[in-house]
Short mmCIF file of C-alpha atoms and ligand atoms in Angstrom, two decimals:
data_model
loop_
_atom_site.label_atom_id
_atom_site.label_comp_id
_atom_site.label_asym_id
_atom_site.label_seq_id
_atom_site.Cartn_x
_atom_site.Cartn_y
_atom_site.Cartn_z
CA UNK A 1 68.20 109.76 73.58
CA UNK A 2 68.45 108.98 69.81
CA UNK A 3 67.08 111.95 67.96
CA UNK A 4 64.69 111.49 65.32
CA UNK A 5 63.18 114.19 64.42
CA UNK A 6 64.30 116.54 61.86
CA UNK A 7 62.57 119.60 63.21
CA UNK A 8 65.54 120.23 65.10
CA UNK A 9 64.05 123.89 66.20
CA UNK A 10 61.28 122.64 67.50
CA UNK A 11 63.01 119.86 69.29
CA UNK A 12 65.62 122.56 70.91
CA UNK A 13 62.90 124.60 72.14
CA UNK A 14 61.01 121.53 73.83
CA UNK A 15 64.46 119.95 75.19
CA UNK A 16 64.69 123.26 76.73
CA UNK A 17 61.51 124.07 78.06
CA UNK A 18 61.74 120.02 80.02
CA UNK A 19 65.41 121.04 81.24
CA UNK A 20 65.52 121.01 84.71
CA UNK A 21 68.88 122.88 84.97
CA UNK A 22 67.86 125.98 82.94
CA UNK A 23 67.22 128.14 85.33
CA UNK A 24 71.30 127.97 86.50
CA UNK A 25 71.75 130.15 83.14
CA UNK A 26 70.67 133.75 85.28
CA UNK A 27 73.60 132.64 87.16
CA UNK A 28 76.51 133.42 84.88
CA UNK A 29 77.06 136.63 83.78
CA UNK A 30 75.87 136.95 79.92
CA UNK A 31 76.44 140.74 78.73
CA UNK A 32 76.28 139.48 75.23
CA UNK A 33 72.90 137.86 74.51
CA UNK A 34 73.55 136.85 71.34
CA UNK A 35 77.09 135.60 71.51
CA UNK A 36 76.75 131.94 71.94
CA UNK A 37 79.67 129.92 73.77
CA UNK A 38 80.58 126.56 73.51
CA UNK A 39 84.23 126.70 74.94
CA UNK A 40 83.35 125.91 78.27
CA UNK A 41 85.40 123.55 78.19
CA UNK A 42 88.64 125.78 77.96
CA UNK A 43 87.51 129.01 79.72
CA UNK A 44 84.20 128.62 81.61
CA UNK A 45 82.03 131.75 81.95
CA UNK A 46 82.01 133.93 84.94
CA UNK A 47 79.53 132.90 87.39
CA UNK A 48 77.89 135.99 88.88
CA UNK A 49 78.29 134.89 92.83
CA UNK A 50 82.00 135.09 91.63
CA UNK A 51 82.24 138.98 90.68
CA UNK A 52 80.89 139.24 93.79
CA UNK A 53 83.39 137.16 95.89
CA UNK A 54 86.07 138.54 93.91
CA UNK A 55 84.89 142.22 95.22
CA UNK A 56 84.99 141.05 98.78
CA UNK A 57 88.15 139.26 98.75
CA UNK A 58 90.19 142.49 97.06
CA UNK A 59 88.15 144.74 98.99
CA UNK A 60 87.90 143.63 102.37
CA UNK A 61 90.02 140.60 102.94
CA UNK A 62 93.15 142.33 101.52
CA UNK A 63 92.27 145.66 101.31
CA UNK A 64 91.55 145.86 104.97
CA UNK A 65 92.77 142.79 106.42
CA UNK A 66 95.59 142.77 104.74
CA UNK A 67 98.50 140.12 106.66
CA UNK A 68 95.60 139.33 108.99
CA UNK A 69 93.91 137.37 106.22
CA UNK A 70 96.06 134.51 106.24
CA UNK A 71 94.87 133.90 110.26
CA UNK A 72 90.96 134.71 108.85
CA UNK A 73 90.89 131.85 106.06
CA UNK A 74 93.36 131.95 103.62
CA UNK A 75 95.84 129.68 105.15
CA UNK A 76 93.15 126.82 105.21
CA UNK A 77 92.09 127.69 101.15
CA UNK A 78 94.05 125.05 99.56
CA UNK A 79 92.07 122.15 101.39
CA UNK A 80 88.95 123.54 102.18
CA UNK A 81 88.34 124.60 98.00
CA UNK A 82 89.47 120.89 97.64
CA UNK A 83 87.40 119.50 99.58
CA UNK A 84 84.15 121.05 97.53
CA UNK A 85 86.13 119.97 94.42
CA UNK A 86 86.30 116.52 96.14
CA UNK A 87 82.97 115.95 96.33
CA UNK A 88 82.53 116.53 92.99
CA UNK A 89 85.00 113.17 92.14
CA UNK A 90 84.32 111.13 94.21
CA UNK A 91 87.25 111.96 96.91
CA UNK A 92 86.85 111.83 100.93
CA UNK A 93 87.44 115.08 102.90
CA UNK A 94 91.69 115.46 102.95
CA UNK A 95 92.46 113.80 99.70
CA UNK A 96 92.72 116.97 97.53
CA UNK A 97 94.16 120.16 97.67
CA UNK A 98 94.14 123.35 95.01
CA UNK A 99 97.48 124.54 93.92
CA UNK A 100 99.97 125.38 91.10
CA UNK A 101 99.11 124.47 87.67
CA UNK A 102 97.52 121.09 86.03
CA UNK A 103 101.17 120.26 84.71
CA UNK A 104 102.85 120.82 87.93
CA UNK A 105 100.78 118.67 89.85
CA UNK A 106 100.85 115.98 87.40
CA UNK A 107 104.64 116.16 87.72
CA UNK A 108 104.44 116.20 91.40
CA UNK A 109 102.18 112.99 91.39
CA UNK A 110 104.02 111.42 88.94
CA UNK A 111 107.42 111.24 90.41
CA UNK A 112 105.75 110.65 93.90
CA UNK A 113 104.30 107.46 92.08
CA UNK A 114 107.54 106.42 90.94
CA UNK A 115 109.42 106.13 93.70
CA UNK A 116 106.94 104.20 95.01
CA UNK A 117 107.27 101.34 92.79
CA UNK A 118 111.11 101.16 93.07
CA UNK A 119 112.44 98.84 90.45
CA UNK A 120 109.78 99.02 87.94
CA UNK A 121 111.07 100.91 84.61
CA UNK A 122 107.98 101.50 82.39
CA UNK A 123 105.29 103.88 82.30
CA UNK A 124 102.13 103.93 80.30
CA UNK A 125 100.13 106.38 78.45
CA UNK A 126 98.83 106.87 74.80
CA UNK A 127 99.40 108.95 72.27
CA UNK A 128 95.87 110.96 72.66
CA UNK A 129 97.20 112.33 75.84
CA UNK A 130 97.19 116.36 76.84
CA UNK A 131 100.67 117.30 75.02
CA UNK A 132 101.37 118.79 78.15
CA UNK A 133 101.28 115.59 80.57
CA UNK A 134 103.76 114.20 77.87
CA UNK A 135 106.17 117.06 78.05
CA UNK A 136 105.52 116.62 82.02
CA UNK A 137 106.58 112.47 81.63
CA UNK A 138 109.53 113.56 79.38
CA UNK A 139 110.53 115.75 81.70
CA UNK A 140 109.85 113.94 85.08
CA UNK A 141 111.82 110.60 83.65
CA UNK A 142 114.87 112.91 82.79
CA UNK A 143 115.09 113.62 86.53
CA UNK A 144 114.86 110.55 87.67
CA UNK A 145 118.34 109.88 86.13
CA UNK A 146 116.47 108.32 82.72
CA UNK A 147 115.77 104.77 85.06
CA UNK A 148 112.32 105.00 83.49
CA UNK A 149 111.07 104.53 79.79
CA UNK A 150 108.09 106.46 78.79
CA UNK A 151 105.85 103.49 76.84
CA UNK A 152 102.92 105.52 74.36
CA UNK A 153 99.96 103.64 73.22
CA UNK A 154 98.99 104.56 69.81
CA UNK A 155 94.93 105.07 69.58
CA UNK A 156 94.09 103.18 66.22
CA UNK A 157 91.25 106.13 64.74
CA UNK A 158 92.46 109.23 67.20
CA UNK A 159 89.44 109.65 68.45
CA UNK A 160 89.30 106.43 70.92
CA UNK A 161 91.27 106.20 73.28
CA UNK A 162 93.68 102.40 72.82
CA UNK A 163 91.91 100.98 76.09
CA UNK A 164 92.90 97.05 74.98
CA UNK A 165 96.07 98.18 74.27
CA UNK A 166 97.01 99.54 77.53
CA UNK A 167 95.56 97.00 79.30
CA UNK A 168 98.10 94.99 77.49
CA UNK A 169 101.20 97.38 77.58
CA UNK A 170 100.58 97.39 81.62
CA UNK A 171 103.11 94.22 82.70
CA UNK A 172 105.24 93.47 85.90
CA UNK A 173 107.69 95.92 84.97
CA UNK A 174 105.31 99.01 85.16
CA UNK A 175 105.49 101.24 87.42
CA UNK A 176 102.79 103.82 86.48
CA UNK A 177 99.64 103.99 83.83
CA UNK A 178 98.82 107.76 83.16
CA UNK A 179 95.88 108.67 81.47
CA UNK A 180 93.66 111.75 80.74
CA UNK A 181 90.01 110.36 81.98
CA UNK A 182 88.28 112.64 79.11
CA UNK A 183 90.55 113.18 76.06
CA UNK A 184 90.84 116.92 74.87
CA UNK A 185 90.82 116.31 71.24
CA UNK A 186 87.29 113.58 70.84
CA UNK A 187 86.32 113.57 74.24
CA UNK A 188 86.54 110.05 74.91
CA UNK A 189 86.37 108.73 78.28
CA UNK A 190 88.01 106.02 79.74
CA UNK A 191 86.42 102.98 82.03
CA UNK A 192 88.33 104.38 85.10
CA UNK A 193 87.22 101.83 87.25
CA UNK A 194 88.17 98.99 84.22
CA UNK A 195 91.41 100.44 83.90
CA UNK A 196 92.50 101.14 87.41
CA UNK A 197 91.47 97.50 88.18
CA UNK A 198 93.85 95.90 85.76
CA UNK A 199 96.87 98.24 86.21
CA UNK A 200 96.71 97.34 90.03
CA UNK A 201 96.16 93.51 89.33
CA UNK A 202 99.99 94.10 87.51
CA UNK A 203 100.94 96.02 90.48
CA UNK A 204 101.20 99.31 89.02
CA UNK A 205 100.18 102.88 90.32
CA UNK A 206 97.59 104.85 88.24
CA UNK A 207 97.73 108.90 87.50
CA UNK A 208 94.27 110.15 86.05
CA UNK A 209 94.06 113.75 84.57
CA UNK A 210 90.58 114.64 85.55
CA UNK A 211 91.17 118.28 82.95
CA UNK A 212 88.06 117.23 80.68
CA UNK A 213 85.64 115.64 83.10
CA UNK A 214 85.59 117.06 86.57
CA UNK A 215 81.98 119.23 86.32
CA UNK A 216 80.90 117.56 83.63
CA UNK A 217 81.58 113.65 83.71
CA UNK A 218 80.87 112.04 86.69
CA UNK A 219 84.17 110.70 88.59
CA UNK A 220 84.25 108.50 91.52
CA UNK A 221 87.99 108.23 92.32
CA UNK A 222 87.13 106.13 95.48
CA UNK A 223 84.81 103.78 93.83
CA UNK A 224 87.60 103.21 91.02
CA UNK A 225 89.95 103.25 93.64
CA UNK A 226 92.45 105.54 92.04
CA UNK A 227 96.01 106.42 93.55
CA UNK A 228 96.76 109.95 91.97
CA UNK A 229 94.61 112.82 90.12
CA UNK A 230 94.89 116.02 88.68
CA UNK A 231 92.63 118.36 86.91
CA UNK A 232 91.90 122.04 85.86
CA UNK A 233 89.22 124.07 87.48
CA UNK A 234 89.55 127.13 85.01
CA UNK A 235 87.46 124.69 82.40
CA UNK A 236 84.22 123.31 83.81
CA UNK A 237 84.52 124.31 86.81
CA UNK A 238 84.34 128.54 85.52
CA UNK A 239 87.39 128.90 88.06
CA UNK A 240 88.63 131.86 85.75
CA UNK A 241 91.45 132.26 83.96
CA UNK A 242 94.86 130.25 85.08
CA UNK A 243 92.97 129.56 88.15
CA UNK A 244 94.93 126.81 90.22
CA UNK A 245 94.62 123.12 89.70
CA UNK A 246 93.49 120.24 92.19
CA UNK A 247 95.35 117.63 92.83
CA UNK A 248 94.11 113.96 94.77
CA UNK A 249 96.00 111.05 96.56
CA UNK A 250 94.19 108.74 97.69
CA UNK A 251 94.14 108.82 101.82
CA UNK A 252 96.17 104.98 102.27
CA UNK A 253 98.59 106.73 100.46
CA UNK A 254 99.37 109.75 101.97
CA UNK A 255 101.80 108.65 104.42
CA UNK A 256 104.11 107.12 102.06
CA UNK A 257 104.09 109.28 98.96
CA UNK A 258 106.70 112.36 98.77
CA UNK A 259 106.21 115.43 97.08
CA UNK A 260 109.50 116.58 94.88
CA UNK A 261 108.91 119.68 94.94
CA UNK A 262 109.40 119.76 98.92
CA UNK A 263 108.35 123.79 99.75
CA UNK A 264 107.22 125.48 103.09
CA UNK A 265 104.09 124.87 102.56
CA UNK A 266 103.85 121.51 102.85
CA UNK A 267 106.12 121.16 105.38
CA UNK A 268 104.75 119.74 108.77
CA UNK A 269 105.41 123.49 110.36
CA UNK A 270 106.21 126.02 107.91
CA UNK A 271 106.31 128.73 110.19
CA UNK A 272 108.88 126.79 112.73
CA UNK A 273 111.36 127.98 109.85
CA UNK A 274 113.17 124.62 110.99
CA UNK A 275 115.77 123.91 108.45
CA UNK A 276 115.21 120.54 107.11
CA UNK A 277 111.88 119.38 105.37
CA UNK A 278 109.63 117.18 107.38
CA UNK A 279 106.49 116.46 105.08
CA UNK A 280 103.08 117.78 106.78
CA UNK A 281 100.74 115.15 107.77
CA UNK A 282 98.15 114.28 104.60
CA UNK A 283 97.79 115.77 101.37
CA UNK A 284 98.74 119.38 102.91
CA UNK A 285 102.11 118.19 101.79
CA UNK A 286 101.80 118.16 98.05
CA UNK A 287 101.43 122.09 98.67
CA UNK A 288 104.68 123.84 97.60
CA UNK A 289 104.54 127.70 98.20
CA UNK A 290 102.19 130.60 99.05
CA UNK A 291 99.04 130.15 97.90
CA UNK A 292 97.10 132.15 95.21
CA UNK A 293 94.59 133.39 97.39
CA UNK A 294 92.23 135.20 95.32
CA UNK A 295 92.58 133.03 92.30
CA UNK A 296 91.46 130.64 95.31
CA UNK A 297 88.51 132.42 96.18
CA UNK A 298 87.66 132.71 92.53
CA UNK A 299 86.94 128.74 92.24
CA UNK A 300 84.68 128.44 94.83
CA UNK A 301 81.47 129.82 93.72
CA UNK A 302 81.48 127.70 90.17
CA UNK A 303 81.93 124.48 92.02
CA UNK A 304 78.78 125.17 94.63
CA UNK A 305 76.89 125.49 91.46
CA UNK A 306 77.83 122.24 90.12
CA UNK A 307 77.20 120.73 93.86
CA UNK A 308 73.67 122.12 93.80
CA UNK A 309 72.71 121.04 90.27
CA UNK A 310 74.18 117.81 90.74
CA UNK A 311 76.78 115.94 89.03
CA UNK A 312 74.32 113.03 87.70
CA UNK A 313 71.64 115.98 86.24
CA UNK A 314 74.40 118.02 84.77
CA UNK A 315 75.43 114.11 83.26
CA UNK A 316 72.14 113.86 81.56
CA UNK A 317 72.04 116.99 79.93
CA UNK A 318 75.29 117.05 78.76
CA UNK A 319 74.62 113.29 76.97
CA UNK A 320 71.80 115.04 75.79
CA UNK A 321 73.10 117.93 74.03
CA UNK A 322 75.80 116.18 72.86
CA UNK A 323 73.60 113.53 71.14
CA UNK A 324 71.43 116.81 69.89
CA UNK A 325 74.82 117.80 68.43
CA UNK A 326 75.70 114.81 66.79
CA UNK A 327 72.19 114.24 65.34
CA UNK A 328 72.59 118.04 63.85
CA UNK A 329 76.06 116.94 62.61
CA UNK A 330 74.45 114.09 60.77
CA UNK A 331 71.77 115.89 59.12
CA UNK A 332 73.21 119.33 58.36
CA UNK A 333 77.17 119.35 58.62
CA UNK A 334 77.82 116.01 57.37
CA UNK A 335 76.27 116.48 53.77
CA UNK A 336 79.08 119.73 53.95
CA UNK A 337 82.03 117.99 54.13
CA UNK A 338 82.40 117.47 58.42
CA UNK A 339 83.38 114.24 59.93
CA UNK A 340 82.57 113.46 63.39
CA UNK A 341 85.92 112.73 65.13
CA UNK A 342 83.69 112.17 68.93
CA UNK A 343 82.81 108.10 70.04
CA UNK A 344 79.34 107.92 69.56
CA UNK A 345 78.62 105.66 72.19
CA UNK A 346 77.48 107.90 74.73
CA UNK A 347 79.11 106.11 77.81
CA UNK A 348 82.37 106.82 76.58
CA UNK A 349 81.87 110.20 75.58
CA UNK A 350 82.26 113.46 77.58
CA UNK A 351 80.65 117.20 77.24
CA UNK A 352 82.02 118.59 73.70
CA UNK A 353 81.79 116.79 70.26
CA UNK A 354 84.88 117.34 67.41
CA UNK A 355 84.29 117.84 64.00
CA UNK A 356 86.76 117.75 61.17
CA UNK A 357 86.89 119.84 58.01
CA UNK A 358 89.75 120.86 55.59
CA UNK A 359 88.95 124.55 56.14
CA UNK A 360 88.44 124.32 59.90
CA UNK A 361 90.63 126.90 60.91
CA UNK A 362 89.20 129.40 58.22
CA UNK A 363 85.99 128.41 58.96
CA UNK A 364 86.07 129.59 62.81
CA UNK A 365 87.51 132.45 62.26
CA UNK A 366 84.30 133.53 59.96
CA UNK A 367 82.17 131.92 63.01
CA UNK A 368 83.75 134.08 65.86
CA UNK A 369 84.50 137.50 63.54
CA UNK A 370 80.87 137.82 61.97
CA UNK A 371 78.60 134.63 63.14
CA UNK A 372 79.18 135.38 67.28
CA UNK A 373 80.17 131.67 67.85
CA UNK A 374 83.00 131.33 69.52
CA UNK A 375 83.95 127.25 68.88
CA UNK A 376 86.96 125.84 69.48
CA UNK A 377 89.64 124.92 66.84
CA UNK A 378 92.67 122.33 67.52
CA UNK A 379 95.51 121.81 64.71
CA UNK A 380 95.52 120.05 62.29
CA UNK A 381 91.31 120.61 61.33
CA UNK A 382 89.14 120.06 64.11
CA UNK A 383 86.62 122.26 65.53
CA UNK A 384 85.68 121.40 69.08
CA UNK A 385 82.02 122.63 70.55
CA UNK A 386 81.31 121.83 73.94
CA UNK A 387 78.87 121.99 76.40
CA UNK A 388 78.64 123.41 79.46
CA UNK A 389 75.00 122.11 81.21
CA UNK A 390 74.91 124.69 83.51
CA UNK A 391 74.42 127.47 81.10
CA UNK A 392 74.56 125.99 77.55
CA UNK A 393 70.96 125.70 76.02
CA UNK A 394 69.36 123.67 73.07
CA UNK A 395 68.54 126.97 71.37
CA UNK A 396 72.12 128.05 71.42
CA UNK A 397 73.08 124.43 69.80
CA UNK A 398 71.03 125.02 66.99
CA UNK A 399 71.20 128.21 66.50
CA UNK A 400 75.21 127.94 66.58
CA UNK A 401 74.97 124.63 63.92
CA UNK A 402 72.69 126.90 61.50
CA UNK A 403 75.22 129.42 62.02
CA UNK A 404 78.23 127.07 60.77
CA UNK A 405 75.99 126.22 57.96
CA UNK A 406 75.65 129.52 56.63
CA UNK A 407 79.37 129.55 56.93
CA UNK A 408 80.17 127.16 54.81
CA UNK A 409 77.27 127.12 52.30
CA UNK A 410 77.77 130.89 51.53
CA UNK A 411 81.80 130.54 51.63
CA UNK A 412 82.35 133.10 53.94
CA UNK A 413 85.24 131.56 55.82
CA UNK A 414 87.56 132.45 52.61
CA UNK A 415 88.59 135.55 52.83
CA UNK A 416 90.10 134.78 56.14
CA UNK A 417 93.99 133.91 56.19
CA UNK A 418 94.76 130.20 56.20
CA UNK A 419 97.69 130.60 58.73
CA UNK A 420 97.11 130.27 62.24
CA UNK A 421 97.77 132.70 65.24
CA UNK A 422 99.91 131.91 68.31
CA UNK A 423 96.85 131.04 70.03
CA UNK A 424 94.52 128.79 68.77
C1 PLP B 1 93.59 121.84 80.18
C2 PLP B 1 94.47 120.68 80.48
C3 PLP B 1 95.68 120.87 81.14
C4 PLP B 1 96.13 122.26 81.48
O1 PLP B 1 97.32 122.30 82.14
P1 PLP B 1 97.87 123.69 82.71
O2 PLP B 1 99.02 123.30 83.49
O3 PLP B 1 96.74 124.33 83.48
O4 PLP B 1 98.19 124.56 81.55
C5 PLP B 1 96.46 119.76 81.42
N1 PLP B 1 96.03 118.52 81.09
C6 PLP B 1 94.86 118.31 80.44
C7 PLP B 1 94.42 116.93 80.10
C8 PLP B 1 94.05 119.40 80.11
O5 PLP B 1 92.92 119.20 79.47
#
């Protein structure tokens, strides 16, 4: 869709009256009619089947269960969550499990992947990577006794992701090309397919940090034939707050690779209490230790919403509100001083667009404070609005771009402090 028109009302109300996923919106709770969100794509909203499974599970499975839970479901959480998340990317039944945090699976994968290219010394990734997955490759090459060196692509604009470049960087001597599929800052998406292809043709491993795609972009991890994969669920996914993170190896795998961080739980019998560590049988055995259990039960009901939309519909309306977006940006925000720092090619871009503007941080503090928009803002000047299919709506896009408008053509944003808060 190339937008054309100029009546950008208008349009809004017609994209949304054709929308075939509209009437998912009743299904997330939405107290605050006016208050439009587009950071679904750092905290999803609270689907309303959750509140209710969150009652249940207090209520029932611990309150009057209690120990007898773990016999009644809870031991089996990890996979069977993982499985629904699988579907969603592409994986086979057993090839991921929920657990721990984004960064510590990456750094479980990751190390796994190294010793299983013995001998190779480089690994690849660019420089528009997740801080975090670089702190987690600083940190995971220090403990391998500094045999690795940690190679970062530069992107040449910031917003796309280096893919040439890569390709290149990937040589006989790599061990491992880590990437995240969507990046957090433009939203580019990589070729996964593309770039899995050529990293194997050198004989390396590939780690891809599903964080901005999974629920949003369509992933097929078989089809690309990935090794490793990580990837948040408290995003699109509407897994709540510091919900746990999935984590993928691919099943031909799964035999060889070894987690580091070797716990009970993924031992082959954790309750023979033997005392050495024999790895459990599949992914089971990138598990660590006890699992969250209700933050468990908390992911499930966002991710049978996704299933029952579809990942290809919930594709098509994000491309579409994203090109809405950028079509508003080019008639409305550009003449105030906004670049667009998201690809415009549609293919490689995922569910939010980025903006720049000197007085970004100013400005969304006026848009959350007095406009109810809550956007996203990322150092030095971007401001990040994504979309979330399910329960984002044209209306909301324009409405939320006039908003910004009347920001920064009336000046509110300065009387707001220029220095930022601890969390941004
Ligand atoms: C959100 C995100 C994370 C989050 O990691 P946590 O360990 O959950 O804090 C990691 N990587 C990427 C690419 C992300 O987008």
């Amino acid at each position: 869709m190339r937008v054309q028109t100029e009546d950008f009302r208008a349009l809004a109300r017609q994209l949304d009256e054709e929308d075939e996923l509209a009437r998912f919106e009743q299904e997330f709770v939405r107290d605050d009619s006016e208050l439009i969100y587009l950071l679904g794509n750092s905290l999803g909203r609270l689907p309303r089947a959750t509140a209710q499974r969150m009652e249940r599970a207090v209520r029932e499975e611990w309150g009057e269960r209690l120990i007898r839970g773990w016999n009644e479901g809870w031991i089996g959480l990890p996979q069977q969550v993982g499985n629904r998340i699988g579907e969603l990317v592409g994986a086979r039944p057993g090839e991921v499990i929920v657990a721990d945090s984004t960064s510590a699976n990456l750094y479980k994968v990751i190390v796994a992947a190294l010793r299983l290219r013995p001998g190779r010394t480089k690994i690849v990734s660019d420089d528009l990577n997740f801080p975090s997955d670089l702190y987690i490759l600083q940190g995971a090459v220090a403990s391998t006794g500094g045999q690795h060196r940690l190679e970062i692509v530069p992107s040449a604009d910031g917003i796309h992701g280096p893919a040439e470049a890569l390709a290149e960087a990937v040589d006989e001597e790599t061990a491992l090309l880590t990437l995240s599929h969507t990046l957090f800052k433009s939203a580019y998406t990589y070729d996964m397919g593309a770039l899995t292809r050529l990293a194997h043709e050198k004989g390396a491993l590939v780690v891809w940090d599903l964080s901005h795609s999974v629920g949003a972009v369509p992933v097929d991890l078989a089809r690309a034939g990935a090794d490793f994969a990580v990837g948040c669920t408290y995003k699109y996914l509407s897994g709540g707050p510091g919900a746990p993170a999935f984590l993928y190896v691919r099943e031909g795998l799964q035999a060889e690779a070894r987690n580091p961080l070797s716990g009970w739980m993924g031992q082959e019998e954790p309750f023979a209490f033997g005392l050495d560590y024999q790895p459990a049988p599949g992914v089971r055995r990138f598990l660590t230790g006890t699992p969250a259990v209700l933050s468990l039960a908390a992911i499930e009901p966002g991710v049978a919403l996704l299933l029952e939309a579809g990942v290809e519909r919930v594709r098509a309306k994000s491309v579409r509100q994203t090109e809405y977006l950028i079509a508003l940006w080019e008639h409305r925000l550009a003449p105030l001083g906004f670049e667009l720092r998201s690809p415009r090619e549609s293919a490689r871009r995922g569910s939010h667009i980025a903006v720049g503007h000197p007085e970004a941080w100013r400005i969304a503090q006026a848009l959350k404070a007095e406009m109810k928009v809550i956007p996203d803002f990322r150092q030095p000047d971007n401001l990040r609005f994504a979309v979330a299919p399910l329960y984002t709506s044209f209306g909301e896009l324009y409405e939320a771009m006039a908003r910004l408008q009347k920001v920064v053509e009336q000046k509110m944003y300065e009387k707001y402090p220029a220095e930022t808060t601890a969390v941004t």
